[in-house]
Amino acid sequence: MKTPKEFSYIYNNAKKRHTESAVIFFKEGSEKKVGFTVSKKIGNAVKRNFAKRRLRSLFLELEESLREGTYVFVAKKAILSEDYQKIKRGVINALKRLKAYET
C-alpha cells in the first residue's frame, strides 16, 4: 500500500483494534497487503523509523499465520519504550479479535 487513497479507504472501511502500542486495521481481501503509519507525534525521524522497523518485524514474524487481506498498522508512542514481546502479545490478541490470526 502506497497511496493516500488506499490508506483512506482502509481507515474508513476496515475493522480496527487498539493495543497499547499500535492500532491495527484489517479488511478482508484476496491478497495480503500491508501498510505502516507512524505520525510525527511519535518523535523525530530516527524514532519513527525505529517504530516502523518494529511493526514491520512483527508483521514478517506473524505473516504465515495471517489471513488474506489488507492490514494497516498505526504506531502509538508506547511502541518506542515497550518490550518487544509485550508488543507482540498485544498485536496477536488484537489480530485474534479481528479474526485475522489463525494458529
Short mmCIF file of C-alpha atoms in Angstrom, two decimals, residues 47-92:
data_model
loop_
_atom_site.label_atom_id
_atom_site.label_comp_id
_atom_site.label_asym_id
_atom_site.label_seq_id
_atom_site.Cartn_x
_atom_site.Cartn_y
_atom_site.Cartn_z
CA LYS A 47 12.29 7.27 16.38
CA ARG A 48 9.69 6.97 13.62
CA ASN A 49 11.93 4.61 11.65
CA PHE A 50 12.55 2.54 14.78
CA ALA A 51 8.78 2.24 15.29
CA LYS A 52 8.28 1.22 11.64
CA ARG A 53 11.04 -1.39 11.89
CA ARG A 54 9.36 -2.90 14.96
CA LEU A 55 5.98 -3.08 13.24
CA ARG A 56 7.48 -4.48 10.04
CA SER A 57 9.37 -7.10 12.04
CA LEU A 58 6.17 -8.15 13.84
CA PHE A 59 4.28 -8.45 10.57
CA LEU A 60 7.01 -10.56 8.96
CA GLU A 61 7.17 -12.80 12.03
CA LEU A 62 3.39 -13.35 12.07
CA GLU A 63 2.72 -13.31 8.32
CA GLU A 64 2.38 -17.10 7.97
CA SER A 65 -0.49 -17.11 10.48
CA LEU A 66 -2.40 -14.17 9.00
CA ARG A 67 -5.43 -14.39 6.73
CA GLU A 68 -5.55 -12.81 3.29
CA GLY A 69 -6.48 -9.14 3.41
CA THR A 70 -5.20 -5.62 3.88
CA TYR A 71 -3.51 -4.62 7.11
CA VAL A 72 -2.57 -1.16 8.33
CA PHE A 73 -0.52 -0.76 11.49
CA VAL A 74 -0.53 2.70 13.11
CA ALA A 75 2.13 3.17 15.76
CA LYS A 76 1.46 4.77 19.14
CA LYS A 77 4.15 6.47 21.21
CA ALA A 78 4.34 3.49 23.61
CA ILE A 79 5.92 1.37 20.87
CA LEU A 80 9.24 3.13 21.50
CA SER A 81 9.54 2.03 25.12
CA GLU A 82 7.55 -1.23 25.30
CA ASP A 83 9.26 -4.62 25.44
CA TYR A 84 9.11 -6.35 22.03
CA GLN A 85 7.46 -9.49 23.44
CA LYS A 86 4.75 -7.41 25.13
CA ILE A 87 4.07 -5.59 21.86
CA LYS A 88 3.90 -8.94 20.05
CA ARG A 89 1.39 -10.38 22.57
CA GLY A 90 -0.80 -7.28 22.22
CA VAL A 91 -0.71 -7.40 18.43
CA ILE A 92 -1.55 -11.13 18.37
#
